[in-house]
Amino acid sequence: MNKVLVIEDEQSLLEIIQFNLELEGYSVTTVSNGREALMMKDQVDQYDLVILDVMLPEVSGLDICRAYREVSVIPIIFVSAKGNTIDRIAGLKLGANDYLPKPFDLEEFILRCSILVQPIKKQVVIPSEIRIGKYKVLPASFEVENTISNEKQELSKREMELIQLFFSKKDEVVSRDEILNTLWTNDQFPTGRTIDNYILSFRKIFEEDPKNPQFFHSIRGVGYKFTLPD
């Protein structure tokens, strides 16, 4: 059973989160005060996931995240009424794995939790070429080759990094926030729309019918899933 620490001072929301997580089989511990949560720093690794509000009494969620990251790599999801890009990036810079603005959809919230508590898999070795349908992706040269016509086109460094990330997470749902946190540095300020545009470009290249994709699938409200059909 996965153990979740929920740090939230809004009692009604705290109860809703606890109830829904327990319905999904999680063991839930709740804390409603920032100072109390900070005092749990040395015990945080007994949990599998932290749900952390930004605005808390006495000690902010940002300070708690910073403290937890000094001792643990436990997955952390921020939930906050402050959901603009600057606030989200501030949370991710501190090491949070995801950031969900309030109010949020409970089904989406549960899905994001389940993604983060999945067992860590062995690192995927990226091959020298990646086959996507009739196309061959060549990471070393940043090229995509049509294996039927032999035509080639170049990809940008960011496009290639994104394809490699999707390949390493094949058949998994990858959130927009995880993609941004993995590939973009602290001095850059992209948004979820940035990822959407890359996916549209990939569909034009790789999909026979971009409106009915075989490889790059949208998961509404969360992100994307890359698959390679047999």
PDB file of C-alpha atoms in Angstrom:
ATOM      1  CA  MET A   1       0.000   0.000   0.000  1.00  0.00           C
ATOM      2  CA  ASN A   2       1.399   3.396  -1.017  1.00  0.00           C
ATOM      3  CA  LYS A   3       1.621   5.954   1.789  1.00  0.00           C
ATOM      4  CA  VAL A   4       0.765   9.589   1.052  1.00  0.00           C
ATOM      5  CA  LEU A   5       1.447  12.651   3.198  1.00  0.00           C
ATOM      6  CA  VAL A   6      -1.122  15.383   2.520  1.00  0.00           C
ATOM      7  CA  ILE A   7      -0.223  18.878   3.773  1.00  0.00           C
ATOM      8  CA  GLU A   8      -3.232  21.156   3.351  1.00  0.00           C
ATOM      9  CA  ASP A   9      -4.841  23.719   5.700  1.00  0.00           C
ATOM     10  CA  GLU A  10      -8.231  23.968   3.971  1.00  0.00           C
ATOM     11  CA  GLN A  11     -10.124  21.361   5.998  1.00  0.00           C
ATOM     12  CA  SER A  12     -12.867  20.616   3.464  1.00  0.00           C
ATOM     13  CA  LEU A  13     -10.346  20.058   0.661  1.00  0.00           C
ATOM     14  CA  LEU A  14      -8.120  18.022   2.965  1.00  0.00           C
ATOM     15  CA  GLU A  15     -11.005  15.673   3.720  1.00  0.00           C
ATOM     16  CA  ILE A  16     -11.933  15.353   0.036  1.00  0.00           C
ATOM     17  CA  ILE A  17      -8.339  14.523  -0.931  1.00  0.00           C
ATOM     18  CA  GLN A  18      -8.001  12.005   1.904  1.00  0.00           C
ATOM     19  CA  PHE A  19     -11.318  10.330   1.084  1.00  0.00           C
ATOM     20  CA  ASN A  20     -10.543   9.944  -2.615  1.00  0.00           C
ATOM     21  CA  LEU A  21      -6.996   8.717  -2.071  1.00  0.00           C
ATOM     22  CA  GLU A  22      -8.205   6.135   0.431  1.00  0.00           C
ATOM     23  CA  LEU A  23     -10.833   4.971  -2.068  1.00  0.00           C
ATOM     24  CA  GLU A  24      -7.921   4.265  -4.429  1.00  0.00           C
ATOM     25  CA  GLY A  25      -6.164   2.189  -1.779  1.00  0.00           C
ATOM     26  CA  TYR A  26      -3.635   4.710  -0.454  1.00  0.00           C
ATOM     27  CA  SER A  27      -2.722   5.065   3.225  1.00  0.00           C
ATOM     28  CA  VAL A  28      -3.067   8.778   4.002  1.00  0.00           C
ATOM     29  CA  THR A  29      -1.512  10.936   6.719  1.00  0.00           C
ATOM     30  CA  THR A  30      -2.759  14.522   6.953  1.00  0.00           C
ATOM     31  CA  VAL A  31      -1.128  17.681   8.283  1.00  0.00           C
ATOM     32  CA  SER A  32      -2.716  21.148   8.281  1.00  0.00           C
ATOM     33  CA  ASN A  33       0.091  23.309   9.676  1.00  0.00           C
ATOM     34  CA  GLY A  34       3.295  24.269   7.898  1.00  0.00           C
ATOM     35  CA  ARG A  35       5.489  24.169  10.993  1.00  0.00           C
ATOM     36  CA  GLU A  36       4.276  20.691  11.883  1.00  0.00           C
ATOM     37  CA  ALA A  37       4.984  19.549   8.313  1.00  0.00           C
ATOM     38  CA  LEU A  38       8.486  21.011   8.466  1.00  0.00           C
ATOM     39  CA  MET A  39       9.184  19.052  11.664  1.00  0.00           C
ATOM     40  CA  MET A  40       8.440  15.851   9.707  1.00  0.00           C
ATOM     41  CA  LYS A  41      11.413  16.480   7.415  1.00  0.00           C
ATOM     42  CA  ASP A  42      13.492  13.587   8.759  1.00  0.00           C
ATOM     43  CA  GLN A  43      10.574  11.134   8.512  1.00  0.00           C
ATOM     44  CA  VAL A  44       9.406  12.066   5.021  1.00  0.00           C
ATOM     45  CA  ASP A  45      11.060   9.066   3.354  1.00  0.00           C
ATOM     46  CA  GLN A  46       8.578   6.737   5.048  1.00  0.00           C
ATOM     47  CA  TYR A  47       6.025   8.036   2.523  1.00  0.00           C
ATOM     48  CA  ASP A  48       5.737   7.398  -1.212  1.00  0.00           C
ATOM     49  CA  LEU A  49       4.241  10.774  -2.173  1.00  0.00           C
ATOM     50  CA  VAL A  50       3.701  14.257  -0.712  1.00  0.00           C
ATOM     51  CA  ILE A  51       0.714  16.439  -1.618  1.00  0.00           C
ATOM     52  CA  LEU A  52       1.724  19.960  -0.611  1.00  0.00           C
ATOM     53  CA  ASP A  53      -0.272  23.203  -0.483  1.00  0.00           C
ATOM     54  CA  VAL A  54       1.727  26.370  -1.169  1.00  0.00           C
ATOM     55  CA  MET A  55       0.001  28.715   1.274  1.00  0.00           C
ATOM     56  CA  LEU A  56       0.091  27.234   4.779  1.00  0.00           C
ATOM     57  CA  PRO A  57       0.027  28.638   8.315  1.00  0.00           C
ATOM     58  CA  GLU A  58       3.446  29.523   9.846  1.00  0.00           C
ATOM     59  CA  VAL A  59       5.672  27.929   7.174  1.00  0.00           C
ATOM     60  CA  SER A  60       4.974  28.085   3.424  1.00  0.00           C
ATOM     61  CA  GLY A  61       4.790  25.052   1.194  1.00  0.00           C
ATOM     62  CA  LEU A  62       7.731  26.396  -0.815  1.00  0.00           C
ATOM     63  CA  ASP A  63       9.941  26.362   2.288  1.00  0.00           C
ATOM     64  CA  ILE A  64       8.740  22.868   3.152  1.00  0.00           C
ATOM     65  CA  CYS A  65       9.541  21.618  -0.361  1.00  0.00           C
ATOM     66  CA  ARG A  66      13.007  23.141  -0.136  1.00  0.00           C
ATOM     67  CA  ALA A  67      13.604  21.433   3.215  1.00  0.00           C
ATOM     68  CA  TYR A  68      12.317  18.050   2.027  1.00  0.00           C
ATOM     69  CA  ARG A  69      14.556  18.185  -1.021  1.00  0.00           C
ATOM     70  CA  GLU A  70      17.589  18.534   1.249  1.00  0.00           C
ATOM     71  CA  VAL A  71      16.990  15.008   2.539  1.00  0.00           C
ATOM     72  CA  SER A  72      14.756  13.168   0.057  1.00  0.00           C
ATOM     73  CA  VAL A  73      13.834  12.626  -3.588  1.00  0.00           C
ATOM     74  CA  ILE A  74      10.250  11.679  -2.671  1.00  0.00           C
ATOM     75  CA  PRO A  75       7.728  12.752  -5.352  1.00  0.00           C
ATOM     76  CA  ILE A  76       6.014  16.039  -4.458  1.00  0.00           C
ATOM     77  CA  ILE A  77       2.870  17.505  -6.022  1.00  0.00           C
ATOM     78  CA  PHE A  78       2.068  21.131  -5.265  1.00  0.00           C
ATOM     79  CA  VAL A  79      -1.614  22.068  -5.091  1.00  0.00           C
ATOM     80  CA  SER A  80      -2.275  25.784  -4.964  1.00  0.00           C
ATOM     81  CA  ALA A  81      -4.744  28.550  -5.678  1.00  0.00           C
ATOM     82  CA  LYS A  82      -1.751  30.370  -7.173  1.00  0.00           C
ATOM     83  CA  GLY A  83      -1.627  28.672 -10.540  1.00  0.00           C
ATOM     84  CA  ASN A  84       0.018  31.130 -12.925  1.00  0.00           C
ATOM     85  CA  THR A  85       3.172  30.258 -14.857  1.00  0.00           C
ATOM     86  CA  ILE A  86       5.535  32.128 -12.528  1.00  0.00           C
ATOM     87  CA  ASP A  87       4.213  30.343  -9.435  1.00  0.00           C
ATOM     88  CA  ARG A  88       4.308  26.959 -11.150  1.00  0.00           C
ATOM     89  CA  ILE A  89       7.884  27.448 -12.302  1.00  0.00           C
ATOM     90  CA  ALA A  90       8.903  28.598  -8.811  1.00  0.00           C
ATOM     91  CA  GLY A  91       7.548  25.357  -7.380  1.00  0.00           C
ATOM     92  CA  LEU A  92       9.222  23.188 -10.003  1.00  0.00           C
ATOM     93  CA  LYS A  93      12.546  24.977  -9.510  1.00  0.00           C
ATOM     94  CA  LEU A  94      12.477  23.895  -5.880  1.00  0.00           C
ATOM     95  CA  GLY A  95      12.242  20.269  -6.970  1.00  0.00           C
ATOM     96  CA  ALA A  96       8.527  19.522  -7.063  1.00  0.00           C
ATOM     97  CA  ASN A  97       7.537  16.871  -9.591  1.00  0.00           C
ATOM     98  CA  ASP A  98       4.157  18.357 -10.472  1.00  0.00           C
ATOM     99  CA  TYR A  99       2.018  21.442  -9.834  1.00  0.00           C
ATOM    100  CA  LEU A 100      -1.763  21.376  -9.884  1.00  0.00           C
ATOM    101  CA  PRO A 101      -3.723  24.648  -9.587  1.00  0.00           C
ATOM    102  CA  LYS A 102      -6.930  24.771  -7.555  1.00  0.00           C
ATOM    103  CA  PRO A 103      -9.685  23.985  -8.212  1.00  0.00           C
ATOM    104  CA  PHE A 104      -8.688  20.729  -9.872  1.00  0.00           C
ATOM    105  CA  ASP A 105     -10.454  17.721 -11.297  1.00  0.00           C
ATOM    106  CA  LEU A 106     -10.284  14.801  -8.850  1.00  0.00           C
ATOM    107  CA  GLU A 107      -9.892  12.192 -11.580  1.00  0.00           C
ATOM    108  CA  GLU A 108      -6.935  14.102 -13.005  1.00  0.00           C
ATOM    109  CA  PHE A 109      -5.480  14.500  -9.516  1.00  0.00           C
ATOM    110  CA  ILE A 110      -5.676  10.753  -8.815  1.00  0.00           C
ATOM    111  CA  LEU A 111      -4.073   9.997 -12.180  1.00  0.00           C
ATOM    112  CA  ARG A 112      -1.184  12.360 -11.477  1.00  0.00           C
ATOM    113  CA  CYS A 113      -0.677  10.696  -8.093  1.00  0.00           C
ATOM    114  CA  SER A 114      -0.651   7.230  -9.629  1.00  0.00           C
ATOM    115  CA  ILE A 115       1.941   8.295 -12.195  1.00  0.00           C
ATOM    116  CA  LEU A 116       4.318   9.566  -9.519  1.00  0.00           C
ATOM    117  CA  VAL A 117       4.080   6.535  -7.227  1.00  0.00           C
ATOM    118  CA  GLN A 118       4.803   4.046 -10.010  1.00  0.00           C
ATOM    119  CA  PRO A 119       7.927   2.008  -9.214  1.00  0.00           C
ATOM    120  CA  ILE A 120      11.088   3.506 -10.650  1.00  0.00           C
ATOM    121  CA  LYS A 121      12.092   1.546 -13.710  1.00  0.00           C
ATOM    122  CA  LYS A 122      15.583   0.789 -14.867  1.00  0.00           C
ATOM    123  CA  GLN A 123      17.061   3.507 -17.020  1.00  0.00           C
ATOM    124  CA  VAL A 124      16.119   2.983 -20.648  1.00  0.00           C
ATOM    125  CA  VAL A 125      19.026   2.886 -23.072  1.00  0.00           C
ATOM    126  CA  ILE A 126      18.273   5.023 -26.114  1.00  0.00           C
ATOM    127  CA  PRO A 127      19.195   3.060 -29.269  1.00  0.00           C
ATOM    128  CA  SER A 128      21.185   4.523 -32.146  1.00  0.00           C
ATOM    129  CA  GLU A 129      17.974   4.627 -34.150  1.00  0.00           C
ATOM    130  CA  ILE A 130      14.322   4.735 -33.121  1.00  0.00           C
ATOM    131  CA  ARG A 131      11.708   3.310 -35.470  1.00  0.00           C
ATOM    132  CA  ILE A 132       8.358   5.120 -35.510  1.00  0.00           C
ATOM    133  CA  GLY A 133       6.166   3.573 -38.191  1.00  0.00           C
ATOM    134  CA  LYS A 134       7.862   4.007 -41.563  1.00  0.00           C
ATOM    135  CA  TYR A 135      10.297   6.534 -40.115  1.00  0.00           C
ATOM    136  CA  LYS A 136      13.749   6.046 -38.655  1.00  0.00           C
ATOM    137  CA  VAL A 137      14.890   8.598 -36.071  1.00  0.00           C
ATOM    138  CA  LEU A 138      18.674   9.046 -35.840  1.00  0.00           C
ATOM    139  CA  PRO A 139      19.587  10.810 -32.558  1.00  0.00           C
ATOM    140  CA  ALA A 140      23.272  11.214 -33.446  1.00  0.00           C
ATOM    141  CA  SER A 141      22.550  13.285 -36.565  1.00  0.00           C
ATOM    142  CA  PHE A 142      19.219  14.854 -35.483  1.00  0.00           C
ATOM    143  CA  GLU A 143      17.578  13.383 -38.582  1.00  0.00           C
ATOM    144  CA  VAL A 144      14.366  11.580 -39.441  1.00  0.00           C
ATOM    145  CA  GLU A 145      14.490   9.281 -42.471  1.00  0.00           C
ATOM    146  CA  ASN A 146      11.507   7.958 -44.388  1.00  0.00           C
ATOM    147  CA  THR A 147      12.449   4.294 -44.905  1.00  0.00           C
ATOM    148  CA  ILE A 148      10.289   4.067 -48.042  1.00  0.00           C
ATOM    149  CA  SER A 149      11.321   7.204 -49.929  1.00  0.00           C
ATOM    150  CA  ASN A 150      14.706   7.633 -48.166  1.00  0.00           C
ATOM    151  CA  GLU A 151      13.902  11.312 -47.723  1.00  0.00           C
ATOM    152  CA  LYS A 152      15.425  12.944 -44.658  1.00  0.00           C
ATOM    153  CA  GLN A 153      14.604  15.978 -42.567  1.00  0.00           C
ATOM    154  CA  GLU A 154      16.382  17.541 -39.640  1.00  0.00           C
ATOM    155  CA  LEU A 155      15.001  17.903 -36.132  1.00  0.00           C
ATOM    156  CA  SER A 156      15.999  20.547 -33.619  1.00  0.00           C
ATOM    157  CA  LYS A 157      17.929  19.574 -30.502  1.00  0.00           C
ATOM    158  CA  ARG A 158      14.797  20.092 -28.396  1.00  0.00           C
ATOM    159  CA  GLU A 159      12.662  17.955 -30.735  1.00  0.00           C
ATOM    160  CA  MET A 160      15.186  15.124 -30.499  1.00  0.00           C
ATOM    161  CA  GLU A 161      15.344  15.392 -26.713  1.00  0.00           C
ATOM    162  CA  LEU A 162      11.573  15.218 -26.568  1.00  0.00           C
ATOM    163  CA  ILE A 163      11.425  12.108 -28.768  1.00  0.00           C
ATOM    164  CA  GLN A 164      14.076  10.429 -26.615  1.00  0.00           C
ATOM    165  CA  LEU A 165      12.128  11.290 -23.469  1.00  0.00           C
ATOM    166  CA  PHE A 166       8.940   9.826 -24.924  1.00  0.00           C
ATOM    167  CA  PHE A 167      10.822   6.696 -25.993  1.00  0.00           C
ATOM    168  CA  SER A 168      12.211   6.259 -22.472  1.00  0.00           C
ATOM    169  CA  LYS A 169       8.643   6.586 -21.114  1.00  0.00           C
ATOM    170  CA  LYS A 170       7.005   4.443 -23.813  1.00  0.00           C
ATOM    171  CA  ASP A 171       3.451   3.363 -22.927  1.00  0.00           C
ATOM    172  CA  GLU A 172       3.436   5.649 -19.862  1.00  0.00           C
ATOM    173  CA  VAL A 173       1.395   8.795 -19.339  1.00  0.00           C
ATOM    174  CA  VAL A 174       3.793  11.748 -19.131  1.00  0.00           C
ATOM    175  CA  SER A 175       2.460  15.028 -17.735  1.00  0.00           C
ATOM    176  CA  ARG A 176       3.247  18.376 -19.337  1.00  0.00           C
ATOM    177  CA  ASP A 177       4.853  19.502 -16.072  1.00  0.00           C
ATOM    178  CA  GLU A 178       7.166  16.481 -16.025  1.00  0.00           C
ATOM    179  CA  ILE A 179       8.252  17.221 -19.593  1.00  0.00           C
ATOM    180  CA  LEU A 180       8.896  20.897 -18.822  1.00  0.00           C
ATOM    181  CA  ASN A 181      10.763  20.081 -15.625  1.00  0.00           C
ATOM    182  CA  THR A 182      12.943  17.500 -17.396  1.00  0.00           C
ATOM    183  CA  LEU A 183      13.891  19.335 -20.577  1.00  0.00           C
ATOM    184  CA  TRP A 184      13.730  23.046 -19.837  1.00  0.00           C
ATOM    185  CA  THR A 185      16.258  24.860 -17.631  1.00  0.00           C
ATOM    186  CA  ASN A 186      15.529  27.331 -14.865  1.00  0.00           C
ATOM    187  CA  ASP A 187      16.139  30.364 -17.062  1.00  0.00           C
ATOM    188  CA  GLN A 188      13.504  29.368 -19.601  1.00  0.00           C
ATOM    189  CA  PHE A 189       9.758  29.986 -19.248  1.00  0.00           C
ATOM    190  CA  PRO A 190       7.777  27.653 -21.513  1.00  0.00           C
ATOM    191  CA  THR A 191       4.177  26.626 -20.970  1.00  0.00           C
ATOM    192  CA  GLY A 192       2.085  23.535 -21.590  1.00  0.00           C
ATOM    193  CA  ARG A 193       1.163  25.052 -24.957  1.00  0.00           C
ATOM    194  CA  THR A 194       4.837  24.767 -25.931  1.00  0.00           C
ATOM    195  CA  ILE A 195       4.613  20.988 -25.592  1.00  0.00           C
ATOM    196  CA  ASP A 196       1.313  20.907 -27.482  1.00  0.00           C
ATOM    197  CA  ASN A 197       2.951  22.606 -30.449  1.00  0.00           C
ATOM    198  CA  TYR A 198       5.794  20.086 -30.520  1.00  0.00           C
ATOM    199  CA  ILE A 199       3.290  17.232 -30.496  1.00  0.00           C
ATOM    200  CA  LEU A 200       1.373  18.780 -33.390  1.00  0.00           C
ATOM    201  CA  SER A 201       4.632  18.931 -35.322  1.00  0.00           C
ATOM    202  CA  PHE A 202       5.464  15.285 -34.536  1.00  0.00           C
ATOM    203  CA  ARG A 203       2.028  14.178 -35.700  1.00  0.00           C
ATOM    204  CA  LYS A 204       2.533  15.941 -39.036  1.00  0.00           C
ATOM    205  CA  ILE A 205       5.814  14.084 -39.472  1.00  0.00           C
ATOM    206  CA  PHE A 206       5.066  10.594 -38.161  1.00  0.00           C
ATOM    207  CA  GLU A 207       1.313  10.008 -38.257  1.00  0.00           C
ATOM    208  CA  GLU A 208      -0.531   8.796 -41.347  1.00  0.00           C
ATOM    209  CA  ASP A 209      -3.626  10.559 -39.993  1.00  0.00           C
ATOM    210  CA  PRO A 210      -2.648  13.311 -37.479  1.00  0.00           C
ATOM    211  CA  LYS A 211      -6.246  13.543 -36.238  1.00  0.00           C
ATOM    212  CA  ASN A 212      -6.196   9.836 -35.293  1.00  0.00           C
ATOM    213  CA  PRO A 213      -2.656   9.320 -33.994  1.00  0.00           C
ATOM    214  CA  GLN A 214      -1.070   5.907 -33.551  1.00  0.00           C
ATOM    215  CA  PHE A 215       2.034   7.082 -31.726  1.00  0.00           C
ATOM    216  CA  PHE A 216       1.556  10.437 -29.955  1.00  0.00           C
ATOM    217  CA  HIS A 217      -1.642  10.312 -27.903  1.00  0.00           C
ATOM    218  CA  SER A 218      -3.209  13.175 -25.930  1.00  0.00           C
ATOM    219  CA  ILE A 219      -4.311  12.370 -22.372  1.00  0.00           C
ATOM    220  CA  ARG A 220      -6.811  15.093 -21.617  1.00  0.00           C
ATOM    221  CA  GLY A 221      -5.901  17.361 -18.726  1.00  0.00           C
ATOM    222  CA  VAL A 222      -2.590  15.600 -18.045  1.00  0.00           C
ATOM    223  CA  GLY A 223      -0.197  15.248 -20.964  1.00  0.00           C
ATOM    224  CA  TYR A 224       0.736  12.612 -23.510  1.00  0.00           C
ATOM    225  CA  LYS A 225       1.473   8.928 -24.033  1.00  0.00           C
ATOM    226  CA  PHE A 226       3.832   7.586 -26.690  1.00  0.00           C
ATOM    227  CA  THR A 227       3.151   4.093 -28.018  1.00  0.00           C
ATOM    228  CA  LEU A 228       4.648   1.876 -30.701  1.00  0.00           C
ATOM    229  CA  PRO A 229       1.928  -0.471 -31.988  1.00  0.00           C
ATOM    230  CA  ASP A 230       2.982  -4.005 -32.955  1.00  0.00           C
TER     231      ASP A 230
END
